Tab-separated table of C-alpha atoms and ligand atoms in Angstrom:
chain	number	residue	atom	x	y	z
A	148	UNK	CA	70.218	-80.573	-36.143
A	149	UNK	CA	67.633	-80.229	-38.893
A	150	UNK	CA	68.089	-82.617	-41.818
A	151	UNK	CA	65.588	-82.622	-44.674
A	152	UNK	CA	64.948	-85.631	-46.876
A	153	UNK	CA	62.345	-86.269	-49.537
A	154	UNK	CA	61.988	-88.356	-52.680
A	155	UNK	CA	59.921	-88.971	-55.795
A	156	UNK	CA	59.394	-92.037	-57.898
A	157	UNK	CA	60.551	-92.077	-61.493
A	158	UNK	CA	57.222	-93.323	-62.773
A	159	UNK	CA	55.848	-91.310	-65.686
A	160	UNK	CA	56.199	-87.576	-65.693
A	161	UNK	CA	55.969	-85.208	-62.762
A	162	UNK	CA	52.808	-83.128	-62.548
A	163	UNK	CA	51.578	-79.968	-60.876
A	164	UNK	CA	50.630	-81.927	-57.722
A	165	UNK	CA	54.217	-83.124	-57.291
A	166	UNK	CA	55.456	-79.587	-57.844
A	167	UNK	CA	53.083	-77.759	-55.508
A	168	UNK	CA	52.742	-80.490	-52.875
A	169	UNK	CA	56.447	-81.212	-52.604
A	170	UNK	CA	59.073	-79.767	-54.956
A	171	UNK	CA	58.251	-76.103	-54.391
A	172	UNK	CA	58.622	-76.634	-50.640
A	173	UNK	CA	61.888	-78.521	-51.121
A	174	UNK	CA	63.361	-75.483	-52.834
A	175	UNK	CA	62.118	-73.163	-50.086
A	176	UNK	CA	63.689	-75.359	-47.375
A	177	UNK	CA	66.974	-75.511	-49.281
A	178	UNK	CA	66.992	-71.744	-49.623
A	179	UNK	CA	66.406	-71.342	-45.881
A	180	UNK	CA	69.789	-72.999	-45.471
A	181	UNK	CA	68.694	-76.435	-44.198
A	182	UNK	CA	70.766	-79.535	-45.012
A	183	UNK	CA	68.743	-81.245	-47.746
A	184	UNK	CA	68.829	-84.623	-49.467
A	185	UNK	CA	66.524	-85.276	-52.387
A	186	UNK	CA	66.304	-88.758	-53.831
A	187	UNK	CA	64.938	-90.355	-56.974
A	188	UNK	CA	63.470	-93.587	-55.648
A	189	UNK	CA	63.926	-96.018	-58.504
A	190	UNK	CA	63.625	-99.075	-56.233
A	191	UNK	CA	60.095	-97.963	-55.414
A	192	UNK	CA	59.312	-97.529	-59.097
A	193	UNK	CA	59.765	-101.234	-59.890
A	194	UNK	CA	57.074	-102.428	-57.468
A	195	UNK	CA	54.138	-102.095	-59.849
A	196	UNK	CA	55.773	-103.215	-63.084
A	197	UNK	CA	58.134	-101.049	-65.112
A	198	UNK	CA	59.862	-100.890	-68.477
A	199	UNK	CA	63.610	-101.616	-68.134
A	200	UNK	CA	64.242	-99.669	-71.336
A	201	UNK	CA	62.906	-96.501	-69.706
A	202	UNK	CA	63.934	-96.642	-66.054
A	203	UNK	CA	67.347	-94.970	-66.323
A	204	UNK	CA	66.006	-92.187	-68.532
A	205	UNK	CA	63.006	-91.555	-66.261
A	206	UNK	CA	65.417	-91.388	-63.336
A	207	UNK	CA	67.435	-88.686	-65.118
A	208	UNK	CA	64.251	-86.846	-66.017
A	209	UNK	CA	63.160	-86.625	-62.376
A	210	UNK	CA	66.603	-85.343	-61.394
A	211	UNK	CA	66.306	-82.769	-64.199
A	212	UNK	CA	62.897	-81.721	-62.863
A	213	UNK	CA	64.370	-81.177	-59.386
A	214	UNK	CA	67.144	-78.988	-60.752
A	215	UNK	CA	64.855	-77.122	-63.155
A	216	UNK	CA	62.492	-76.357	-60.254
A	217	UNK	CA	65.289	-74.792	-58.249
A	218	UNK	CA	66.970	-77.602	-56.321
A	219	UNK	CA	70.618	-76.584	-56.516
A	220	UNK	CA	73.063	-79.499	-56.572
A	221	UNK	CA	75.650	-77.238	-54.921
A	222	UNK	CA	73.389	-76.750	-51.910
A	223	UNK	CA	71.381	-80.000	-51.814
A	224	UNK	CA	72.356	-83.624	-52.360
A	225	UNK	CA	70.502	-85.163	-55.298
A	226	UNK	CA	70.922	-88.922	-55.478
A	227	UNK	CA	69.398	-92.107	-56.866
A	228	UNK	CA	68.100	-94.585	-54.302
A	229	UNK	CA	69.578	-97.708	-55.931
A	230	UNK	CA	73.065	-96.210	-55.821
A	231	UNK	CA	72.961	-96.164	-52.008
A	232	UNK	CA	72.687	-99.815	-51.022
A	233	UNK	CA	72.153	-99.000	-47.362
A	234	UNK	CA	68.493	-98.156	-48.146
A	235	UNK	CA	67.691	-101.752	-49.118
A	236	UNK	CA	69.750	-103.235	-46.308
A	237	UNK	CA	68.091	-101.114	-43.641
A	238	UNK	CA	64.730	-101.918	-45.184
A	239	UNK	CA	65.374	-105.613	-44.566
A	240	UNK	CA	66.208	-104.941	-40.928
A	241	UNK	CA	63.022	-102.903	-40.587
A	242	UNK	CA	60.937	-105.578	-42.285
A	243	UNK	CA	61.621	-107.728	-39.238
A	244	UNK	CA	59.850	-105.211	-36.991
A	245	UNK	CA	57.171	-103.756	-39.295
A	246	UNK	CA	53.805	-105.433	-38.817
A	247	UNK	CA	51.788	-106.967	-41.665
A	248	UNK	CA	48.563	-105.606	-40.168
A	249	UNK	CA	49.871	-102.032	-40.317
A	250	UNK	CA	50.972	-102.443	-43.928
A	251	UNK	CA	47.604	-103.884	-44.863
A	252	UNK	CA	45.945	-100.676	-43.721
A	253	UNK	CA	47.998	-98.436	-46.023
A	254	UNK	CA	45.583	-96.679	-48.350
A	255	UNK	CA	48.164	-96.308	-51.136
A	256	UNK	CA	48.652	-100.087	-51.180
A	257	UNK	CA	44.881	-100.657	-51.249
A	258	UNK	CA	44.476	-98.161	-54.118
A	259	UNK	CA	47.363	-99.517	-56.151
A	260	UNK	CA	46.710	-103.205	-55.549
A	261	UNK	CA	43.014	-102.730	-56.351
A	262	UNK	CA	40.752	-105.746	-56.306
A	263	UNK	CA	43.540	-108.249	-56.983
A	264	UNK	CA	45.530	-107.925	-53.801
A	265	UNK	CA	46.902	-111.458	-54.045
A	266	UNK	CA	48.508	-110.613	-57.382
A	267	UNK	CA	50.218	-107.453	-56.121
A	268	UNK	CA	53.972	-107.769	-55.639
A	269	UNK	CA	55.562	-108.226	-52.219
A	270	UNK	CA	57.501	-105.050	-53.070
A	271	UNK	CA	54.303	-103.029	-53.436
A	272	UNK	CA	53.129	-104.326	-50.061
A	273	UNK	CA	56.444	-103.652	-48.323
A	274	UNK	CA	56.924	-100.293	-50.061
A	275	UNK	CA	56.343	-98.163	-46.912
A	276	UNK	CA	59.071	-100.113	-45.080
A	277	UNK	CA	61.566	-99.106	-47.767
A	278	UNK	CA	60.289	-95.550	-47.476
A	279	UNK	CA	60.966	-95.639	-43.714
A	280	UNK	CA	64.502	-96.814	-44.495
A	281	UNK	CA	64.949	-93.987	-47.052
A	282	UNK	CA	64.251	-91.484	-44.315
A	283	UNK	CA	65.888	-93.084	-41.310
A	284	UNK	CA	69.101	-94.177	-43.019
A	285	UNK	CA	69.983	-90.458	-43.006
A	286	UNK	CA	68.441	-89.825	-39.576
A	287	UNK	CA	66.331	-87.210	-41.369
A	288	UNK	CA	64.317	-84.972	-39.060
A	289	UNK	CA	61.922	-83.354	-41.563
A	290	UNK	CA	60.208	-84.796	-44.621
A	291	UNK	CA	58.460	-82.354	-46.971
A	292	UNK	CA	55.694	-84.238	-48.816
A	293	UNK	CA	52.128	-83.919	-50.087
A	294	UNK	CA	49.240	-84.963	-47.861
A	295	UNK	CA	48.976	-88.417	-49.464
A	296	UNK	CA	52.251	-89.484	-47.817
A	297	UNK	CA	51.112	-88.732	-44.270
A	298	UNK	CA	50.185	-92.325	-43.474
A	299	UNK	CA	53.551	-93.596	-44.709
A	300	UNK	CA	55.292	-91.044	-42.513
A	301	UNK	CA	53.332	-92.240	-39.503
A	302	UNK	CA	54.570	-95.753	-40.185
A	303	UNK	CA	58.164	-94.504	-40.459
A	304	UNK	CA	57.757	-92.851	-37.045
A	305	UNK	CA	56.400	-96.061	-35.574
A	306	UNK	CA	59.281	-98.076	-37.005
A	307	UNK	CA	61.790	-95.564	-35.584
A	308	UNK	CA	60.133	-95.710	-32.207
A	309	UNK	CA	59.957	-99.527	-32.150
A	310	UNK	CA	63.616	-99.780	-33.147
A	311	UNK	CA	64.674	-97.280	-30.475
A	312	UNK	CA	62.680	-99.157	-27.887
A	313	UNK	CA	63.744	-102.671	-28.793
A	314	UNK	CA	67.383	-102.144	-29.603
A	315	UNK	CA	68.500	-98.853	-28.071
A	316	UNK	CA	67.008	-99.021	-24.585
A	317	UNK	CA	64.616	-96.202	-25.497
A	318	UNK	CA	67.389	-93.780	-26.574
A	319	UNK	CA	66.551	-91.737	-29.641
A	320	UNK	CA	68.941	-93.474	-32.064
A	321	UNK	CA	66.551	-92.716	-34.907
A	322	UNK	CA	64.930	-89.280	-34.634
A	323	UNK	CA	61.135	-89.090	-35.117
A	324	UNK	CA	60.825	-87.720	-38.660
A	325	UNK	CA	58.350	-84.840	-38.885
A	326	UNK	CA	56.167	-84.569	-41.973
A	327	UNK	CA	56.291	-81.081	-43.487
A	328	UNK	CA	52.988	-80.679	-45.319
A	329	UNK	CA	52.668	-76.995	-46.122
A	330	UNK	CA	51.393	-74.517	-48.666
A	331	UNK	CA	47.998	-73.894	-50.191
A	332	UNK	CA	48.017	-77.037	-52.341
A	333	UNK	CA	49.047	-80.034	-50.244
A	334	UNK	CA	46.588	-82.210	-52.137
A	335	UNK	CA	46.085	-81.098	-55.727
A	336	UNK	CA	43.035	-82.744	-57.236
A	337	UNK	CA	42.338	-84.035	-60.744
A	338	UNK	CA	41.206	-81.409	-63.278
A	339	UNK	CA	38.445	-83.804	-64.353
A	340	UNK	CA	37.106	-84.699	-60.916
A	341	UNK	CA	37.611	-82.533	-57.847
A	342	UNK	CA	37.256	-85.500	-55.506
A	343	UNK	CA	40.155	-87.499	-56.964
A	344	UNK	CA	43.842	-86.773	-56.440
A	345	UNK	CA	45.842	-85.507	-59.422
A	346	UNK	CA	48.025	-88.499	-60.195
A	347	UNK	CA	50.613	-89.814	-62.623
A	348	UNK	CA	48.663	-92.985	-63.119
A	349	UNK	CA	45.190	-91.548	-63.921
A	350	UNK	CA	44.144	-92.634	-67.391
A	351	UNK	CA	43.223	-89.237	-68.774
A	352	UNK	CA	46.161	-86.924	-69.423
A	353	UNK	CA	43.628	-84.059	-69.300
A	354	UNK	CA	43.295	-84.708	-65.549
A	355	UNK	CA	46.782	-83.383	-64.784
A	356	UNK	CA	49.270	-80.727	-65.827
A	357	UNK	CA	52.644	-82.309	-66.471
A	358	UNK	CA	55.844	-80.369	-65.933
A	359	UNK	CA	56.629	-81.127	-69.576
A	360	UNK	CA	53.362	-79.675	-71.028
A	361	UNK	CA	53.721	-76.661	-73.308
A	362	UNK	CA	51.794	-73.400	-72.936
A	363	UNK	CA	49.008	-74.366	-75.374
A	364	UNK	CA	48.399	-77.690	-73.701
A	365	UNK	CA	48.327	-76.116	-70.233
A	366	UNK	CA	45.777	-73.530	-71.415
A	367	UNK	CA	43.662	-76.256	-73.039
A	368	UNK	CA	43.679	-78.419	-69.918
A	369	UNK	CA	42.646	-75.532	-67.698
A	370	UNK	CA	39.933	-74.340	-70.082
A	371	UNK	CA	38.505	-77.859	-70.160
A	372	UNK	CA	38.879	-78.452	-66.416
A	373	UNK	CA	35.600	-79.508	-64.818
A	374	UNK	CA	33.928	-76.575	-63.063
A	375	UNK	CA	30.392	-75.683	-61.988
A	376	UNK	CA	27.825	-73.170	-63.289
A	377	UNK	CA	27.831	-70.878	-60.231
A	378	UNK	CA	29.558	-67.513	-59.963
A	379	UNK	CA	32.735	-67.620	-57.939
A	380	UNK	CA	32.106	-67.185	-54.195
A	381	UNK	CA	33.047	-64.183	-52.077
A	382	UNK	CA	34.138	-66.211	-49.060
A	383	UNK	CA	36.277	-69.256	-48.570
A	384	UNK	CA	33.609	-71.217	-46.690
A	385	UNK	CA	31.469	-71.427	-49.830
A	386	UNK	CA	34.215	-73.441	-51.519
A	387	UNK	CA	33.597	-76.370	-49.181
A	388	UNK	CA	30.804	-77.828	-51.313
A	389	UNK	CA	32.551	-77.020	-54.591
A	390	UNK	CA	35.582	-79.320	-54.901
A	391	UNK	CA	36.502	-78.316	-58.460
A	392	UNK	CA	36.421	-74.588	-57.738
A	393	UNK	CA	38.269	-75.173	-54.482
A	394	UNK	CA	40.997	-77.094	-56.306
A	395	UNK	CA	41.489	-74.424	-58.976
A	396	UNK	CA	41.661	-71.755	-56.264
A	397	UNK	CA	44.225	-73.768	-54.315
A	398	UNK	CA	46.364	-74.094	-57.430
A	399	UNK	CA	46.096	-70.366	-58.105
A	400	UNK	CA	46.971	-69.513	-54.512
A	401	UNK	CA	49.958	-71.874	-54.368
A	402	UNK	CA	51.364	-70.692	-57.703
A	403	UNK	CA	50.906	-66.999	-56.941
A	404	UNK	CA	52.182	-67.274	-53.381
A	405	UNK	CA	48.960	-65.679	-52.079
A	406	UNK	CA	46.598	-66.976	-49.399
A	407	UNK	CA	43.471	-68.662	-50.733
A	408	UNK	CA	41.256	-66.100	-48.941
A	409	UNK	CA	42.939	-63.328	-50.945
A	410	UNK	CA	42.385	-65.139	-54.222
A	411	UNK	CA	38.711	-65.607	-53.320
A	412	UNK	CA	38.404	-61.835	-52.793
A	413	UNK	CA	40.185	-61.091	-56.065
A	414	UNK	CA	37.705	-63.125	-58.134
A	415	UNK	CA	34.540	-62.774	-56.012
A	416	UNK	CA	31.360	-62.713	-58.123
A	417	UNK	CA	33.202	-63.332	-61.402
A	418	UNK	CA	32.746	-66.466	-63.488
A	419	UNK	CA	35.070	-69.293	-64.486
A	420	UNK	CA	35.226	-67.581	-67.907
A	421	UNK	CA	37.370	-64.903	-66.323
A	422	UNK	CA	39.144	-66.996	-63.702
A	423	UNK	CA	40.331	-69.848	-65.914
A	424	UNK	CA	42.334	-67.704	-68.383
A	425	UNK	CA	43.996	-65.952	-65.425
A	426	UNK	CA	44.870	-69.327	-63.937
A	427	UNK	CA	46.157	-70.625	-67.281
A	428	UNK	CA	48.390	-67.542	-67.668
A	429	UNK	CA	49.743	-67.994	-64.165
A	430	UNK	CA	50.467	-71.686	-64.745
A	431	UNK	CA	52.292	-70.932	-67.977
A	432	UNK	CA	54.243	-68.085	-66.357
A	433	UNK	CA	55.405	-70.308	-63.472
A	434	UNK	CA	55.853	-73.619	-65.270
A	435	UNK	CA	57.286	-72.711	-68.659
A	436	UNK	CA	60.714	-71.677	-67.301
A	437	UNK	CA	60.845	-75.064	-65.529
A	438	UNK	CA	59.855	-76.932	-68.682
A	439	UNK	CA	62.432	-75.042	-70.740
A	440	UNK	CA	65.219	-75.667	-68.212
A	441	UNK	CA	64.264	-79.354	-68.028
A	442	UNK	CA	64.669	-79.845	-71.742
A	443	UNK	CA	68.043	-78.057	-71.687
A	444	UNK	CA	69.192	-80.363	-68.911
A	445	UNK	CA	67.859	-83.475	-70.647
A	446	UNK	CA	69.908	-82.542	-73.713
A	447	UNK	CA	73.052	-83.108	-71.609
A	448	UNK	CA	72.551	-86.429	-69.785
A	449	UNK	CA	76.289	-86.655	-68.977
A	450	UNK	CA	75.964	-83.560	-66.800
A	451	UNK	CA	72.974	-85.043	-64.935
A	452	UNK	CA	74.907	-88.279	-64.429
A	453	UNK	CA	77.810	-86.316	-62.999
A	454	UNK	CA	75.511	-84.617	-60.487
A	455	UNK	CA	73.952	-87.954	-59.552
A	456	UNK	CA	77.343	-89.612	-59.080
A	457	UNK	CA	78.471	-86.834	-56.746
A	458	UNK	CA	75.131	-87.106	-54.910
A	459	UNK	CA	75.547	-90.865	-54.504
A	460	UNK	CA	78.990	-90.404	-53.025
A	461	UNK	CA	77.753	-87.913	-50.462
A	462	UNK	CA	74.633	-89.940	-49.642
A	463	UNK	CA	76.678	-93.126	-49.161
A	464	UNK	CA	79.005	-91.313	-46.784
A	465	UNK	CA	76.046	-90.364	-44.632
A	466	UNK	CA	74.061	-93.604	-44.874
A	467	UNK	CA	76.725	-96.296	-44.379
A	468	UNK	CA	77.677	-95.409	-40.788
A	469	UNK	CA	74.005	-95.273	-39.762
A	470	UNK	CA	73.383	-98.716	-41.239
A	471	UNK	CA	76.472	-100.128	-39.502
A	472	UNK	CA	75.435	-98.641	-36.185
A	473	UNK	CA	71.889	-99.989	-36.581
A	474	UNK	CA	73.357	-103.462	-37.233
A	475	UNK	CA	75.498	-103.169	-34.118
A	476	UNK	CA	72.438	-102.219	-32.093
A	477	UNK	CA	70.711	-105.329	-33.408
A	478	UNK	CA	73.643	-107.473	-32.386
A	479	UNK	CA	74.950	-108.680	-35.747
A	480	UNK	CA	78.347	-110.327	-36.022
A	481	UNK	CA	80.682	-108.095	-37.969
A	482	UNK	CA	84.029	-108.954	-39.556
B	82	TYM	P1	55.304	-89.816	-55.379
B	82	TYM	O1	56.439	-90.090	-56.311
B	82	TYM	O2	53.991	-90.434	-55.650
B	82	TYM	O3	55.071	-88.278	-55.247
B	82	TYM	C1	56.147	-87.377	-54.996
B	82	TYM	C2	55.678	-86.248	-54.091
B	82	TYM	O4	54.590	-85.552	-54.681
B	82	TYM	C3	53.509	-85.459	-53.763
B	82	TYM	N1	52.233	-85.524	-54.504
B	82	TYM	C4	51.252	-84.623	-54.388
B	82	TYM	N2	51.132	-83.511	-53.637
B	82	TYM	C5	49.977	-82.803	-53.767
B	82	TYM	N3	48.970	-83.164	-54.597
B	82	TYM	C6	49.047	-84.271	-55.365
B	82	TYM	N4	48.063	-84.597	-56.194
B	82	TYM	C7	50.226	-85.064	-55.282
B	82	TYM	N5	50.635	-86.217	-55.891
B	82	TYM	C8	51.864	-86.479	-55.407
B	82	TYM	C9	53.678	-86.666	-52.854
B	82	TYM	O5	53.025	-86.465	-51.617
B	82	TYM	C10	55.174	-86.741	-52.721
B	82	TYM	O6	55.622	-85.840	-51.726
B	82	TYM	N6	56.238	-92.740	-51.443
B	82	TYM	C11	56.618	-91.514	-52.111
B	82	TYM	C12	58.055	-91.469	-52.517
B	82	TYM	C13	59.027	-91.724	-51.411
B	82	TYM	C14	59.382	-90.822	-50.364
B	82	TYM	C15	60.380	-91.496	-49.622
B	82	TYM	C16	58.943	-89.552	-50.011
B	82	TYM	C17	59.782	-92.841	-51.267
B	82	TYM	N7	60.588	-92.695	-50.208
B	82	TYM	C18	60.951	-90.890	-48.518
B	82	TYM	C19	59.526	-88.968	-48.906
B	82	TYM	C20	60.514	-89.620	-48.163
B	82	TYM	C21	55.792	-91.386	-53.377
B	82	TYM	O7	55.311	-92.342	-53.914
B	82	TYM	O8	55.761	-90.145	-53.877
């Protein structure tokens, strides 16, 4: 049976990379009829310092962004990680089999910890183990994410395989979760530098398009996006040496639902002066309904809370038996 699970952290606002790399695909999978669980991973969000006064509201905002983007709470389960305790408990069990050396090689940890590794929190270091628990506590089979999560998914697969081997005699108690990294924009880059990922934490807000930006701001950010002086190419190969142009084309392709090769043909020989306004219009056309729906939803936090409570109930029903069974496999005494 196919079971989809994916999550986002409630740190700052969601941006175009989150939408194109993940959310848009979540909606497509839901609409294909798959069983889907989408979490807001607040326990992950506390690993690099957070403001307690904002956490609950940011959590609601991410849930609102899911719904505004097309995740339907009647079809998919939307839940908050900290309301399903089995995630943390399974994480502890996994932390006994996850290897320090593997965690040390995680590029996200290296990026986030920076030069002062010894001052990073244990939570930031162990973060991918919790992510493995998020996935495996539901025995999820498919995980739609952006390319940056690939390494974490590999670790989750290794943990599943080690657990199956050590405690289940090689039976597939935990399925091997498959990453689903699809679409034309699996790694959306910064609008200021085509070699850096678009991210929530980048200093310049001009480097990303937030799902809460209005039409004028979106147009301004795209107009000011770093580009190059050459005319636009007539074949996709010529984009290889032009990261900024490549990124803008990927965004256009993903938003319009066209293949990148087709977009290249459409704008061949033209300049950024013509392409950028078309891209800005497309962004506004696709994102403004999401932004508008998000603010409607945020005006009624009680309704979001109701959806999240129902999601927690469903998620707990699925996760608790898996945790109990995993504990049995590991030989724990149980009352
Ligand atoms: P997070 O919150 O950083 O990002 C959420 C999702 O957005 C994708 N993404 C991007 N895709 C394309 N281009 C970009 N520039 C870009 N930036 C972000 C991410 O790949 C992700 O799919 N560790 C995860 C959260 C997590 C999770 C999980 C995901 C925790 N547990 C279990 C899946 C399953 C993270 O930090 O995502």
